[in-house]
mmCIF file of C-alpha atoms in Angstrom:
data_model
loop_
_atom_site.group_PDB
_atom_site.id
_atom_site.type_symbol
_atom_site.label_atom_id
_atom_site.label_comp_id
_atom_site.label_asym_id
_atom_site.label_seq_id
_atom_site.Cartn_x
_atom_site.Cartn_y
_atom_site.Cartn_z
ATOM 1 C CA UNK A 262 1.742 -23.241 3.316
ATOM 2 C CA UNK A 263 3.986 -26.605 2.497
ATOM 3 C CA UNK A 264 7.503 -25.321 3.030
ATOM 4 C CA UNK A 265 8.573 -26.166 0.195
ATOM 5 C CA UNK A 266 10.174 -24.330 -2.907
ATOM 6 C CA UNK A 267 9.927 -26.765 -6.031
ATOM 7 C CA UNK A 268 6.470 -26.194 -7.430
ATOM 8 C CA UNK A 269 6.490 -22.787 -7.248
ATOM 9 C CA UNK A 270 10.106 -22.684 -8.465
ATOM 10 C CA UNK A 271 9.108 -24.424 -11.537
ATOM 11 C CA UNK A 272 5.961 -21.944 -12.208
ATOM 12 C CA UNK A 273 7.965 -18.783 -11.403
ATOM 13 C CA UNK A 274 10.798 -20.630 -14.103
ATOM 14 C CA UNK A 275 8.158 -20.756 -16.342
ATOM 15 C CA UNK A 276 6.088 -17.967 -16.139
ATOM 16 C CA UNK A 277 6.755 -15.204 -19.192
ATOM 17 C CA UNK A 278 7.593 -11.776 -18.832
ATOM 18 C CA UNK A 279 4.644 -9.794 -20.681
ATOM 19 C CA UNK A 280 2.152 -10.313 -17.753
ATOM 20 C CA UNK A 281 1.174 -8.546 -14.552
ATOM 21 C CA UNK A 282 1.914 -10.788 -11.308
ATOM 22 C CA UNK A 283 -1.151 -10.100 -8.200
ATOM 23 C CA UNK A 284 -0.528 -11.657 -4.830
ATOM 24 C CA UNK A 285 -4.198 -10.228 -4.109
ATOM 25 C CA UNK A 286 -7.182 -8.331 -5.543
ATOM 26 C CA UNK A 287 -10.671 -6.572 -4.566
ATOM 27 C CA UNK A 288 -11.914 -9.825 -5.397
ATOM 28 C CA UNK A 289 -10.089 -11.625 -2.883
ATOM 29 C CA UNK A 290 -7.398 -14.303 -3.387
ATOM 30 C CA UNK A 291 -7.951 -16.673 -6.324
ATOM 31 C CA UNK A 292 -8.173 -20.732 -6.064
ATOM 32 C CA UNK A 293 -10.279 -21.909 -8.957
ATOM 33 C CA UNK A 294 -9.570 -21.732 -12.004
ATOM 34 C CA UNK A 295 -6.684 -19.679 -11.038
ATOM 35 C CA UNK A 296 -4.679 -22.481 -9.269
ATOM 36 C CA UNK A 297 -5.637 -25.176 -11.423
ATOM 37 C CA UNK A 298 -2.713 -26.917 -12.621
ATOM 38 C CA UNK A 299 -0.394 -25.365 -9.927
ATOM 39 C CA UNK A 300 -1.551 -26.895 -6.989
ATOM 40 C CA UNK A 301 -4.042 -30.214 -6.698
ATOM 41 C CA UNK A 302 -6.926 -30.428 -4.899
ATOM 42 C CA UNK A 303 -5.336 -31.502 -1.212
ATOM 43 C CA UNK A 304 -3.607 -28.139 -1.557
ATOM 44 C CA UNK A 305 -6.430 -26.273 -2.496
ATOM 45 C CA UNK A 306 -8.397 -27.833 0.279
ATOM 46 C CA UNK A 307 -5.534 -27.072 2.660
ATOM 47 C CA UNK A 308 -5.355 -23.588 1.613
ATOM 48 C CA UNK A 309 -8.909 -22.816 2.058
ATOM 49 C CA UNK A 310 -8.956 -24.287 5.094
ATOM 50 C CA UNK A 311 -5.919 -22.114 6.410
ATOM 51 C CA UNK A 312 -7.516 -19.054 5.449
ATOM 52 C CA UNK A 313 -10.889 -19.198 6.632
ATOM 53 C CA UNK A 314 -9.081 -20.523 9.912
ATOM 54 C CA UNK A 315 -7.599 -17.191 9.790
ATOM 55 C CA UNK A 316 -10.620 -15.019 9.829
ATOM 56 C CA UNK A 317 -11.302 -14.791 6.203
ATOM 57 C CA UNK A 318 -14.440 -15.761 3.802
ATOM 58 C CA UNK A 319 -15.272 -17.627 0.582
ATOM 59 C CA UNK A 320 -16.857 -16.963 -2.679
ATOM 60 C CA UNK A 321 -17.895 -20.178 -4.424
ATOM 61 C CA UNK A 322 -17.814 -22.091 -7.469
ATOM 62 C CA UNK A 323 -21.791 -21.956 -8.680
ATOM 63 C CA UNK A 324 -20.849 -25.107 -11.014
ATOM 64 C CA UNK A 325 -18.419 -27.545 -8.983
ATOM 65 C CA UNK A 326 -19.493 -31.201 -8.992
ATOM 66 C CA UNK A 327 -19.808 -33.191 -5.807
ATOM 67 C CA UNK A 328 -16.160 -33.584 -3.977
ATOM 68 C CA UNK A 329 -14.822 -30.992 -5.957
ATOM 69 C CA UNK A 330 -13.022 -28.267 -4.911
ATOM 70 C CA UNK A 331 -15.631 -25.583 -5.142
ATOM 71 C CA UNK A 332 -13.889 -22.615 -3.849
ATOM 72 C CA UNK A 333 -13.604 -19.824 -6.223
ATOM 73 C CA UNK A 334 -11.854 -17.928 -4.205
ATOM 74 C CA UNK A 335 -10.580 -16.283 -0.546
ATOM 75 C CA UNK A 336 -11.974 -13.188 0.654
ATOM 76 C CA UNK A 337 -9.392 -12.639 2.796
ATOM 77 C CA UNK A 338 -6.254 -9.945 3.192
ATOM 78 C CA UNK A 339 -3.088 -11.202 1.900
ATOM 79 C CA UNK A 340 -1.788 -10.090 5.228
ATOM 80 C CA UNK A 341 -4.408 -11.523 7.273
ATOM 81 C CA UNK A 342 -4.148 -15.067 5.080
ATOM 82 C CA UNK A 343 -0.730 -14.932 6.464
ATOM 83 C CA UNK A 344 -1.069 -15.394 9.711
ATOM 84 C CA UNK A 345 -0.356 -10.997 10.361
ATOM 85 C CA UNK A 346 3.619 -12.345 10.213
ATOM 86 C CA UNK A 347 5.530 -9.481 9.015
ATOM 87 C CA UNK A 348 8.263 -11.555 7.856
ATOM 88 C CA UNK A 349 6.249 -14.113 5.669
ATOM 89 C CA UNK A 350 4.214 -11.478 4.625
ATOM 90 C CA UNK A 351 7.534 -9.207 3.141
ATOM 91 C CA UNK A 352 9.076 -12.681 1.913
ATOM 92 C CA UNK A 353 5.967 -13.761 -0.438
ATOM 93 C CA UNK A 354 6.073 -9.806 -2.039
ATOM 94 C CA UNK A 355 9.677 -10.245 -2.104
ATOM 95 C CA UNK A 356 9.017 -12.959 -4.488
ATOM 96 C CA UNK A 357 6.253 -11.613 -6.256
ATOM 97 C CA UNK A 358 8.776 -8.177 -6.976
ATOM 98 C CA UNK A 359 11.479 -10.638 -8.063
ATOM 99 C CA UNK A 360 8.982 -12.682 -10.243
ATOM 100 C CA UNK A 361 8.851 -11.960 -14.430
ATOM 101 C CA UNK A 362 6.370 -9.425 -15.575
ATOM 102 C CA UNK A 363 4.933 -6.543 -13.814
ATOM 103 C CA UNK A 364 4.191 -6.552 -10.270
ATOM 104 C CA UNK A 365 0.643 -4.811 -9.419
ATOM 105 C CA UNK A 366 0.067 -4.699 -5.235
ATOM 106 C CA UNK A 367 -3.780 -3.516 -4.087
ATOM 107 C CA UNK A 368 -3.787 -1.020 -2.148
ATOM 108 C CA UNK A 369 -4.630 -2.987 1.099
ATOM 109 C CA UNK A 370 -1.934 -4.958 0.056
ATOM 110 C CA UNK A 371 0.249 -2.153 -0.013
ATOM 111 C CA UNK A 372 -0.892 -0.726 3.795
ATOM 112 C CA UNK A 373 -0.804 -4.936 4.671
ATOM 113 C CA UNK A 374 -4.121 -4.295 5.806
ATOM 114 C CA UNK A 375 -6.303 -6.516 8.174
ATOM 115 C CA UNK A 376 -9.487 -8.237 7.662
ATOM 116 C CA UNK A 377 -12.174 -5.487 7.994
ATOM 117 C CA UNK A 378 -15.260 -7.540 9.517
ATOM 118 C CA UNK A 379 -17.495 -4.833 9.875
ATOM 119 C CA UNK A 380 -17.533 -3.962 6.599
ATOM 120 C CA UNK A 381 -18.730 -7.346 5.691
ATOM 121 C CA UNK A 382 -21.181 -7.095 8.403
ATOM 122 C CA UNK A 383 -22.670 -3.840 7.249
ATOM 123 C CA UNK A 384 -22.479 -4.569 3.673
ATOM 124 C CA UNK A 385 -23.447 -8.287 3.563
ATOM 125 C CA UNK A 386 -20.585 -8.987 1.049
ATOM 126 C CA UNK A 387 -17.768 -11.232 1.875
ATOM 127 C CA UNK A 388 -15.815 -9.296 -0.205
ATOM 128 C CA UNK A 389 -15.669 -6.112 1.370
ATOM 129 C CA UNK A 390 -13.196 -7.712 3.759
ATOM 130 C CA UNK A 391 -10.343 -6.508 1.490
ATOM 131 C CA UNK A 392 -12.046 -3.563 0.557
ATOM 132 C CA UNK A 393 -11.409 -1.280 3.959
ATOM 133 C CA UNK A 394 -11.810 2.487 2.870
ATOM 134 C CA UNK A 395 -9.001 4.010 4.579
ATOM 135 C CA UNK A 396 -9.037 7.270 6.189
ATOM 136 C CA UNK A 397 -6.254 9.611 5.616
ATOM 137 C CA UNK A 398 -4.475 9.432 9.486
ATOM 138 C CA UNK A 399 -4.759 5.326 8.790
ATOM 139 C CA UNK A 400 -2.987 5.872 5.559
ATOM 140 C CA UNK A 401 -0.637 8.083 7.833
ATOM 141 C CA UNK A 402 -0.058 5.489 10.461
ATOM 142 C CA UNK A 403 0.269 2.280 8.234
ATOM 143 C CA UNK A 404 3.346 4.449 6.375
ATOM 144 C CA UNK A 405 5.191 4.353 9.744
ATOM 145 C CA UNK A 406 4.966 0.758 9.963
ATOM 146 C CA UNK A 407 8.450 -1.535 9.841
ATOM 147 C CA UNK A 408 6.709 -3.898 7.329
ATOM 148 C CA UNK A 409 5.496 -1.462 5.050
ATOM 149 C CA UNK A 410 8.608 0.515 5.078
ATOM 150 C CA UNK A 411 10.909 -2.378 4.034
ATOM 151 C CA UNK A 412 7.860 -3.170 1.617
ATOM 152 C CA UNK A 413 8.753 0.455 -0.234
ATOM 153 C CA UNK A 414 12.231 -0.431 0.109
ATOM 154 C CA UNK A 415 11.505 -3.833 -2.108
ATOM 155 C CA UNK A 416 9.047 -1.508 -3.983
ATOM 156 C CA UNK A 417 12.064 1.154 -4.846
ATOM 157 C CA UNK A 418 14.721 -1.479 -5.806
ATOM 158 C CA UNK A 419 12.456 -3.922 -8.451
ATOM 159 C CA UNK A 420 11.465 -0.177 -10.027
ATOM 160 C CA UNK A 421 15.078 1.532 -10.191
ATOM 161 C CA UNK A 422 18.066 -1.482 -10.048
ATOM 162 C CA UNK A 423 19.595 -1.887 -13.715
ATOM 163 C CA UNK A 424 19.136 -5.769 -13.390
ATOM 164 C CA UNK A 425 16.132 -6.199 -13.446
ATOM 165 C CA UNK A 426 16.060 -5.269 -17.475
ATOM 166 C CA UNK A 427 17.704 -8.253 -17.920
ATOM 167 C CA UNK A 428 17.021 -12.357 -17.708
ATOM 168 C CA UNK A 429 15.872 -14.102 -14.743
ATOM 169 C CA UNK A 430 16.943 -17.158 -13.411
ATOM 170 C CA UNK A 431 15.205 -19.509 -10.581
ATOM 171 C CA UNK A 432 16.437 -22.638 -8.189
ATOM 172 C CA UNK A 433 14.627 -24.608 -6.277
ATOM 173 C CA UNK A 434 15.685 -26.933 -3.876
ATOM 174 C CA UNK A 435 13.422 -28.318 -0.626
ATOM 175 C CA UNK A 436 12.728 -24.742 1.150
ATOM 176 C CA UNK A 437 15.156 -22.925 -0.618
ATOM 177 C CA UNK A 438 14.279 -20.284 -3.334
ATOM 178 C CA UNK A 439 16.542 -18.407 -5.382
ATOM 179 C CA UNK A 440 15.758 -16.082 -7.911
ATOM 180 C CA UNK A 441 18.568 -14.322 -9.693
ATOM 181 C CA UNK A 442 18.534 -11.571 -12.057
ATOM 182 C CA UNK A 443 21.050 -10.374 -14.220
ATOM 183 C CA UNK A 444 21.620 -7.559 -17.009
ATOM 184 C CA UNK A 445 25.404 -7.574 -17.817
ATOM 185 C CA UNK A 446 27.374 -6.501 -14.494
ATOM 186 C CA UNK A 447 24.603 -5.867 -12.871
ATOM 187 C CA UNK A 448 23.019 -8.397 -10.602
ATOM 188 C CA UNK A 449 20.460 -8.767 -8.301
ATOM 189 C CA UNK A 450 19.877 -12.058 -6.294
ATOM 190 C CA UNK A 451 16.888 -13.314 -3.682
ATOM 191 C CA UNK A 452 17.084 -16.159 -1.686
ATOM 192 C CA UNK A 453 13.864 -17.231 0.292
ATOM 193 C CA UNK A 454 13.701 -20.151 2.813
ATOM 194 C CA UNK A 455 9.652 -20.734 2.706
ATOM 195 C CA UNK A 456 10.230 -22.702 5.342
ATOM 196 C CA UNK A 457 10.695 -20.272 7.920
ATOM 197 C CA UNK A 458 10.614 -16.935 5.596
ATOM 198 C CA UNK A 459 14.271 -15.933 6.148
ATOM 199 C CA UNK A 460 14.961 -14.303 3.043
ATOM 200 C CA UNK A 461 18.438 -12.226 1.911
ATOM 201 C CA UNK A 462 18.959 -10.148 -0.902
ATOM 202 C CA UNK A 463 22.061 -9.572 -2.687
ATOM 203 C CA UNK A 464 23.739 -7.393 -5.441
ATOM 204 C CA UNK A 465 22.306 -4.407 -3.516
#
């Protein structure tokens, strides 16, 4: 949402390897306690405010004190939160895929799924908005999709290239993210503007 790479450079740098990474969940996206730490309370407001812009919902904090953040977190889809921009949406799993530990994708994540409204109209949950119970032709038809082919693509190389079993290193530098893995010859390197989303991949 910022455009710029250093703060989530420096928790990607030091994030540790035995953990699963989630972009998104059934329970939505998480703020608090989640993001604590990572991003301050501007951002968090900012966030929030970006995402319910965008169609999505909010579970709260039950114990947040006056003027604090209280949002627990964004019933939203990660695509949806996005802004439905096919490139941002492939460049923020691009980094999740190229982030330490393993990556785990929902499976409305994995279709980049919309909001489903009615569902939170006929169930009275907010969260049901990332819950969408797809039938088997929308399964079908999402498959076909450009973004959710080159998602498999990204899917396919973070499961079978030999680099990945070896060290990770990140840069940061204004919109520019690079995160470079390397396991003896083999290397595998992706560089992200968040900026604008532009992101290359090399050692493929």
């Amino acid at each position: 949402a910022t455009g710029e790479g250093s703060r989530l450079g420096g928790h990607l740098a030091r994030s540790p390897a035995r953990q699963f990474t989630t972009l998104d969940c059934h329970d939505g996206i998480p703020v608090r306690p989640d993001l604590d730490g990572i991003l301050d309370p501007t951002a968090m407001a900012a966030l929030s405010e970006l995402v319910l812009g965008r169609g999505g919902n909010a579970s709260r904090v039950l114990a947040a004190t006056p003027n604090e953040i209280d949002v627990h977190q964004l019933n939203a889809t990660y695509y949806a939160a996005l802004g439905r921009d096919d490139d941002r949406y492939l460049a923020a799993r691009a980094i999740q895929l190229f982030a330490r530990g393993v990556p785990q994708i929902y499976y409305v994540g994995l279709l980049a799924g919309d909001n489903d409204v009615d569902a939170v109209v006929r169930t009275g949950e907010g969260r049901a908005i990332n819950r969408h119970d797809y039938r088997i032709d929308e399964i079908t038809s999402a498959l076909e999709r450009p973004v959710i082919r080159r998602l498999v693509d990204l899917i396919r190389l973070r499961a079978t290239h030999p680099a990945f079993e070896g060290r990770l290193s990140v840069e940061a530098e204004g919109p520019e993210l690079r995160l470079d893995w390397r396991n003896g010859e083999a290397t595998c390197r992706l560089e992200v503007d968040v900026a604008s989303a532009r992101l290359r991949i090399l050692g493929v």
